[in-house]
PDB file of C-alpha atoms in Angstrom:
ATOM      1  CA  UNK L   1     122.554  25.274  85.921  1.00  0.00           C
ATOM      2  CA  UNK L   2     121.924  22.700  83.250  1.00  0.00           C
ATOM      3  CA  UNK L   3     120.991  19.220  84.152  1.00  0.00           C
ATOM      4  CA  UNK L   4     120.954  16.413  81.684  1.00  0.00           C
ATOM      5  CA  UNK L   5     118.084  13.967  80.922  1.00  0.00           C
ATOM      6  CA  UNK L   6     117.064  11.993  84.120  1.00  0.00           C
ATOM      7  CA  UNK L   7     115.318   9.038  82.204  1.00  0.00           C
ATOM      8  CA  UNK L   8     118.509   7.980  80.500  1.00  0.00           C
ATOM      9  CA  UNK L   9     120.935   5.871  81.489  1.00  0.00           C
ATOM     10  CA  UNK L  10     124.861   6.791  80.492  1.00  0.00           C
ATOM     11  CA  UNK L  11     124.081   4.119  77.668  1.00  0.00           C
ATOM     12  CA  UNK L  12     121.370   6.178  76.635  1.00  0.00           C
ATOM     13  CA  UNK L  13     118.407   3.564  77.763  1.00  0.00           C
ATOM     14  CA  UNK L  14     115.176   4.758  78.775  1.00  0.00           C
ATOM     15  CA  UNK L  15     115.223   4.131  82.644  1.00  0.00           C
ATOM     16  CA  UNK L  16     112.364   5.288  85.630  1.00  0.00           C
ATOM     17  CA  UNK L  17     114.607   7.715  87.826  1.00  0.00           C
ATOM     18  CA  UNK L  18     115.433   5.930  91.355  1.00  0.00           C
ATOM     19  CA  UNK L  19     113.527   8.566  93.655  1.00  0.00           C
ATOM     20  CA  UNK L  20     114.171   6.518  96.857  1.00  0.00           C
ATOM     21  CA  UNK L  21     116.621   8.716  98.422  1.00  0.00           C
ATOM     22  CA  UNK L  22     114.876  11.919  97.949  1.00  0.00           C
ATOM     23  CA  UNK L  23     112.775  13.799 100.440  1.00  0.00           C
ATOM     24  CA  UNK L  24     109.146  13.544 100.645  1.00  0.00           C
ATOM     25  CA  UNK L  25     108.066  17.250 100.758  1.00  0.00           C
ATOM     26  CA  UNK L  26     104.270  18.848  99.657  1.00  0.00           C
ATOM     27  CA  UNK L  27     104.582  18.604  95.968  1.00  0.00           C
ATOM     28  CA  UNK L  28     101.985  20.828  94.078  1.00  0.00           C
ATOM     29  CA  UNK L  29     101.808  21.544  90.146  1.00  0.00           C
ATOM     30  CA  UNK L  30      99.115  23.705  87.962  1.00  0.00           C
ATOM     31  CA  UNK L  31      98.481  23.085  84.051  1.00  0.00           C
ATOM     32  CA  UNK L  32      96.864  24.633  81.675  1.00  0.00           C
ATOM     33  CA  UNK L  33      95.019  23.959  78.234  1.00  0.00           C
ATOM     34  CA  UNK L  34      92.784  25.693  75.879  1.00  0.00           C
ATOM     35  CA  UNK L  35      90.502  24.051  72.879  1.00  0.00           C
ATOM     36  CA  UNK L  36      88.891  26.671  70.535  1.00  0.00           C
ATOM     37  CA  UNK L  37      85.636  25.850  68.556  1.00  0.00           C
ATOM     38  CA  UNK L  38      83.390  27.530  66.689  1.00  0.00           C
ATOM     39  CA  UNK L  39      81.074  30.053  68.745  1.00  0.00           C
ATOM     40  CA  UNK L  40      77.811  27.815  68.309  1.00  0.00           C
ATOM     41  CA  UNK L  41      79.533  24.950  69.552  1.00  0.00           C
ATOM     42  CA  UNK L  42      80.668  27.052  73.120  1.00  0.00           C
ATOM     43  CA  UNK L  43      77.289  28.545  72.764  1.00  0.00           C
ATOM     44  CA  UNK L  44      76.046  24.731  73.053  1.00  0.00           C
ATOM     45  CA  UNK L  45      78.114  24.086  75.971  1.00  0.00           C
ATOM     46  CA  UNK L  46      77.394  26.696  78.260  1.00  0.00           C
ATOM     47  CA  UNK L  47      73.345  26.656  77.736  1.00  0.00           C
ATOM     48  CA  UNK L  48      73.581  22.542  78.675  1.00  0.00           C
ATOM     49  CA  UNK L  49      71.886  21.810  75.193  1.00  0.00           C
ATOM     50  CA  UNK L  50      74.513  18.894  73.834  1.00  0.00           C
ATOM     51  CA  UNK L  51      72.577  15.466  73.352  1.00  0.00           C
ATOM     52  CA  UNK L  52      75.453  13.815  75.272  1.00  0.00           C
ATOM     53  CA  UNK L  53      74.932  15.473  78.624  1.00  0.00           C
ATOM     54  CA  UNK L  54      76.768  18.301  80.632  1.00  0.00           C
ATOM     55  CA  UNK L  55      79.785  18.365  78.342  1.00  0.00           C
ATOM     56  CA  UNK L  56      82.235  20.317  81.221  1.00  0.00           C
ATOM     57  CA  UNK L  57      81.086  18.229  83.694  1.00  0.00           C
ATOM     58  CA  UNK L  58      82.293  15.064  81.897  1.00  0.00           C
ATOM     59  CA  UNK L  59      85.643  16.396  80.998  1.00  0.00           C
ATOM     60  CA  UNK L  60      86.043  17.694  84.737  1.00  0.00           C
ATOM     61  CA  UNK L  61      85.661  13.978  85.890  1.00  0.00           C
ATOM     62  CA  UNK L  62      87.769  12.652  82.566  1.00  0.00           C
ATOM     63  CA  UNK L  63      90.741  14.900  84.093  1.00  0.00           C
ATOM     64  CA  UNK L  64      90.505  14.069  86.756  1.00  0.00           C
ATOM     65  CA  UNK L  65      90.645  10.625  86.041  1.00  0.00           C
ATOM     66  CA  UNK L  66      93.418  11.150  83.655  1.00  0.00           C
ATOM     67  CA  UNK L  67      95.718  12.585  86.557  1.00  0.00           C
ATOM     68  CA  UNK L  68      94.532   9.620  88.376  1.00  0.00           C
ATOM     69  CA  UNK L  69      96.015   7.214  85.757  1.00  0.00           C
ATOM     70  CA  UNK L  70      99.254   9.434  84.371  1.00  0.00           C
ATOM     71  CA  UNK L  71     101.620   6.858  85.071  1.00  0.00           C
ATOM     72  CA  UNK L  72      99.903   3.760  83.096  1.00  0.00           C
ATOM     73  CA  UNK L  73      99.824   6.199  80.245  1.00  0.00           C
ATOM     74  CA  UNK L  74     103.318   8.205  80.317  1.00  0.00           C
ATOM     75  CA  UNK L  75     105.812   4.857  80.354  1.00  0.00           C
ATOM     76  CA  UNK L  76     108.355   6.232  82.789  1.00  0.00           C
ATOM     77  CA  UNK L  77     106.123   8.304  85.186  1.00  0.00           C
ATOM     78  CA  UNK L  78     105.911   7.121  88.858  1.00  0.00           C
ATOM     79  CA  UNK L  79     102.108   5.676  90.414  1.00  0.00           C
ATOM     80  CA  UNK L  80     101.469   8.426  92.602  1.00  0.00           C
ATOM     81  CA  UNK L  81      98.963   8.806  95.519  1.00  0.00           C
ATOM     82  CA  UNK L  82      97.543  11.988  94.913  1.00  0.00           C
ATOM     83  CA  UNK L  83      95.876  13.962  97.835  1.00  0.00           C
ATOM     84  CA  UNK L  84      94.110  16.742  95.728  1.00  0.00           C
ATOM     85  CA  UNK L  85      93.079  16.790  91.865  1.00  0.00           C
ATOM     86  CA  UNK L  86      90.986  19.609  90.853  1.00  0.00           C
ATOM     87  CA  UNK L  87      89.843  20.686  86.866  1.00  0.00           C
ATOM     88  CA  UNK L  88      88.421  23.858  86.411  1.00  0.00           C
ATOM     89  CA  UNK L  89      86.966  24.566  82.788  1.00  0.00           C
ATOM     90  CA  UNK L  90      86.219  28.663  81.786  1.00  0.00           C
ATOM     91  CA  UNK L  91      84.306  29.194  78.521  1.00  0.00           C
ATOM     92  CA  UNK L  92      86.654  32.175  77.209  1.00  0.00           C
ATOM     93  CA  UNK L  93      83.520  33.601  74.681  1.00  0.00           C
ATOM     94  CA  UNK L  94      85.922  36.329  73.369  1.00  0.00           C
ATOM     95  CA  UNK L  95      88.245  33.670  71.341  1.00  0.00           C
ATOM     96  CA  UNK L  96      85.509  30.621  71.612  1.00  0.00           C
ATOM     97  CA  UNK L  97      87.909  27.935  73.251  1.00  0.00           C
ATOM     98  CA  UNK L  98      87.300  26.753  77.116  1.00  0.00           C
ATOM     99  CA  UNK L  99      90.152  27.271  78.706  1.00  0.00           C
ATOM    100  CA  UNK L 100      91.268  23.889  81.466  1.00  0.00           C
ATOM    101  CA  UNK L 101      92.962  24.498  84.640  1.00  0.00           C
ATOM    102  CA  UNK L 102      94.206  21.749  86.326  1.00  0.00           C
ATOM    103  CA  UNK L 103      95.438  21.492  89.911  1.00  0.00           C
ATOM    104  CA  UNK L 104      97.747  18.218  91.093  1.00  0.00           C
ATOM    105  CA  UNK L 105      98.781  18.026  94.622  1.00  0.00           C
ATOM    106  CA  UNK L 106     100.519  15.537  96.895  1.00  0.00           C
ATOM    107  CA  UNK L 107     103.178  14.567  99.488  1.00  0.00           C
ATOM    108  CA  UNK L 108     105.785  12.479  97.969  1.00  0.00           C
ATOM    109  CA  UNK L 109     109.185  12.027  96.517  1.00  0.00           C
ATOM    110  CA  UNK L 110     108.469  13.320  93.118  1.00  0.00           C
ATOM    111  CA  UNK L 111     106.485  15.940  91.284  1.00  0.00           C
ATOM    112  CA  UNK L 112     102.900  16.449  89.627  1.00  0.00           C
ATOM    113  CA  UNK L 113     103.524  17.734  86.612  1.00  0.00           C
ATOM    114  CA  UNK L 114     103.059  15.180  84.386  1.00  0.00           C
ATOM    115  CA  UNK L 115      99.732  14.897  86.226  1.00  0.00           C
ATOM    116  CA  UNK L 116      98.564  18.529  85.901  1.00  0.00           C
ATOM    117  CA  UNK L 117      99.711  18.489  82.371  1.00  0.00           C
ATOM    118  CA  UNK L 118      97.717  14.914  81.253  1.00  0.00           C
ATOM    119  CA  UNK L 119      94.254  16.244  83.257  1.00  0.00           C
ATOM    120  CA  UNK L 120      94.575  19.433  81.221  1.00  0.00           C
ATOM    121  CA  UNK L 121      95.065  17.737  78.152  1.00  0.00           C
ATOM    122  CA  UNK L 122      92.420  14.728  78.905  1.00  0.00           C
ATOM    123  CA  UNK L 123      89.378  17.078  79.691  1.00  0.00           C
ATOM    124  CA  UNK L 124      90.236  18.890  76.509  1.00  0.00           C
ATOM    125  CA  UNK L 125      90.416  15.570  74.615  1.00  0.00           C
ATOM    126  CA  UNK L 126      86.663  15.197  76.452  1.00  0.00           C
ATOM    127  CA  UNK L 127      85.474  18.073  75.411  1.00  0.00           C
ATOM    128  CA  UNK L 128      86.925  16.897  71.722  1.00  0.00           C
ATOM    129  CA  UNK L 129      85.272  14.200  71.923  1.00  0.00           C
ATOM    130  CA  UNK L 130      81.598  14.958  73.112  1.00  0.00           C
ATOM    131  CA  UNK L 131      81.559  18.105  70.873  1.00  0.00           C
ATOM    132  CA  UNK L 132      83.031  16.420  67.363  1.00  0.00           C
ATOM    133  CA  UNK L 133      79.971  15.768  65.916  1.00  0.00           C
ATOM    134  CA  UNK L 134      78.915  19.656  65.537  1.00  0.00           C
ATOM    135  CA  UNK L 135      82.495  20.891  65.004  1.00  0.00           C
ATOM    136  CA  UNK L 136      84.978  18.617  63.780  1.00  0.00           C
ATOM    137  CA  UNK L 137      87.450  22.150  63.427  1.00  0.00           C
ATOM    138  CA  UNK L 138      88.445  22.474  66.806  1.00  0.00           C
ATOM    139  CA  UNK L 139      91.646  23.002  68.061  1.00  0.00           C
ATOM    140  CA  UNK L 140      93.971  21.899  71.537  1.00  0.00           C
ATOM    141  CA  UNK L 141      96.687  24.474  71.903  1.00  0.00           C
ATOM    142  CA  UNK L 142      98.769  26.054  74.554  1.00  0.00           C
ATOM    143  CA  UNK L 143      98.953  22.841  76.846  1.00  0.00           C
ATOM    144  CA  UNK L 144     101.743  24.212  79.521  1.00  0.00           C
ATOM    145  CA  UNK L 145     102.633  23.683  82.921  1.00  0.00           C
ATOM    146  CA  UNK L 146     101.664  27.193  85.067  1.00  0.00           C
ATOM    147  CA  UNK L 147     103.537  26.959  88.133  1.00  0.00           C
ATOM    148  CA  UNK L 148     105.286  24.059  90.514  1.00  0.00           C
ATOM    149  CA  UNK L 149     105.754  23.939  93.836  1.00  0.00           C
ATOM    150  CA  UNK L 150     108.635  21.847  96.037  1.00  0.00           C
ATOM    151  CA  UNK L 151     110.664  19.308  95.885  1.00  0.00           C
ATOM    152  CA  UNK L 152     114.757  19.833  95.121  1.00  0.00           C
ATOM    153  CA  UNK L 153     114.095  22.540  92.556  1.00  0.00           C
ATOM    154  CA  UNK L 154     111.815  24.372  94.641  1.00  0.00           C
ATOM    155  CA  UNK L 155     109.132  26.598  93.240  1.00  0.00           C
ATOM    156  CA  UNK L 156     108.851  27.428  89.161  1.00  0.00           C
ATOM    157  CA  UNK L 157     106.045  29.421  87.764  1.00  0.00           C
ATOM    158  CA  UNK L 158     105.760  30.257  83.935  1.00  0.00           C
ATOM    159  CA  UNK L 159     105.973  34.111  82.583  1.00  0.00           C
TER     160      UNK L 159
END
């Protein structure tokens, strides 16, 4: 079943969707991200030796923050109150990227995906950040949603 484009109007105007009438069920959504860097740089980051500080640590918080403030930053996106946000970041020293994790939870009338999906991209934009002065080369990829759980459309999870 195809459904059309929620945040348009039938003139075609961006609108916020009218959630009012839905249910308010346990919404839950996981996102993923990966940034890839040289090996000295993820070398850097793992032995705590970055003049900045505890460069995972930061982008943990910076996701977390990010899911915190999705909806001042994606125009259409509902304010939600979210009961669990968690960021996990796994140096991956086979390809040299960290890959992000994050973990959006809540009881509401709409889903956390948009959440999941801005904390994984945030604490990679962190980690971008922090880390630019050693290696301007790296590189954000594979930002995806992982799974989502209720709501309407019940529960999704990627291949």
């Amino acid at each position: 079943m195809k459904q059309g484009l929620t945040h348009l109007d039938a003139q075609g105007n961006a609108q916020m969707v009218d959630v009012s009438a839905k249910e308010v069920t346990v919404r839950e959504a996981t996102a993923e991200a990966r940034i890839t860097m040289q090996p000295e740089t993820l070398e850097m980051i793992i032995q705590g030796g970055h003049a900045k500080g505890d460069v995972l640590a930061v982008a943990r918080i910076a996701g977390i923050q990010a899911a915190k403030k999705t909806s001042d930053l994606i125009p259409l996106c509902h304010p939600l109150m979210l009961s669990k946000v968690s960021v996990e970041l796994m140096p991956d020293l086979a390809s040299s990227s960290v890959v992000v994790t994050a973990y959006c939870k809540l009881a509401a009338q709409t889903g956390v995906e948009m959440e999941a999906l801005t904390a994984a991209s945030v604490a990679c934009l962190t980690i971008y950040d922090m880390c630019k002065a050693v290696d301007k080369g790296m590189v954000i990829s594979s930002v995806r949603l992982l799974e989502k759980k209720g709501g309407r459309s019940g529960h999704w999870q990627a291949e």
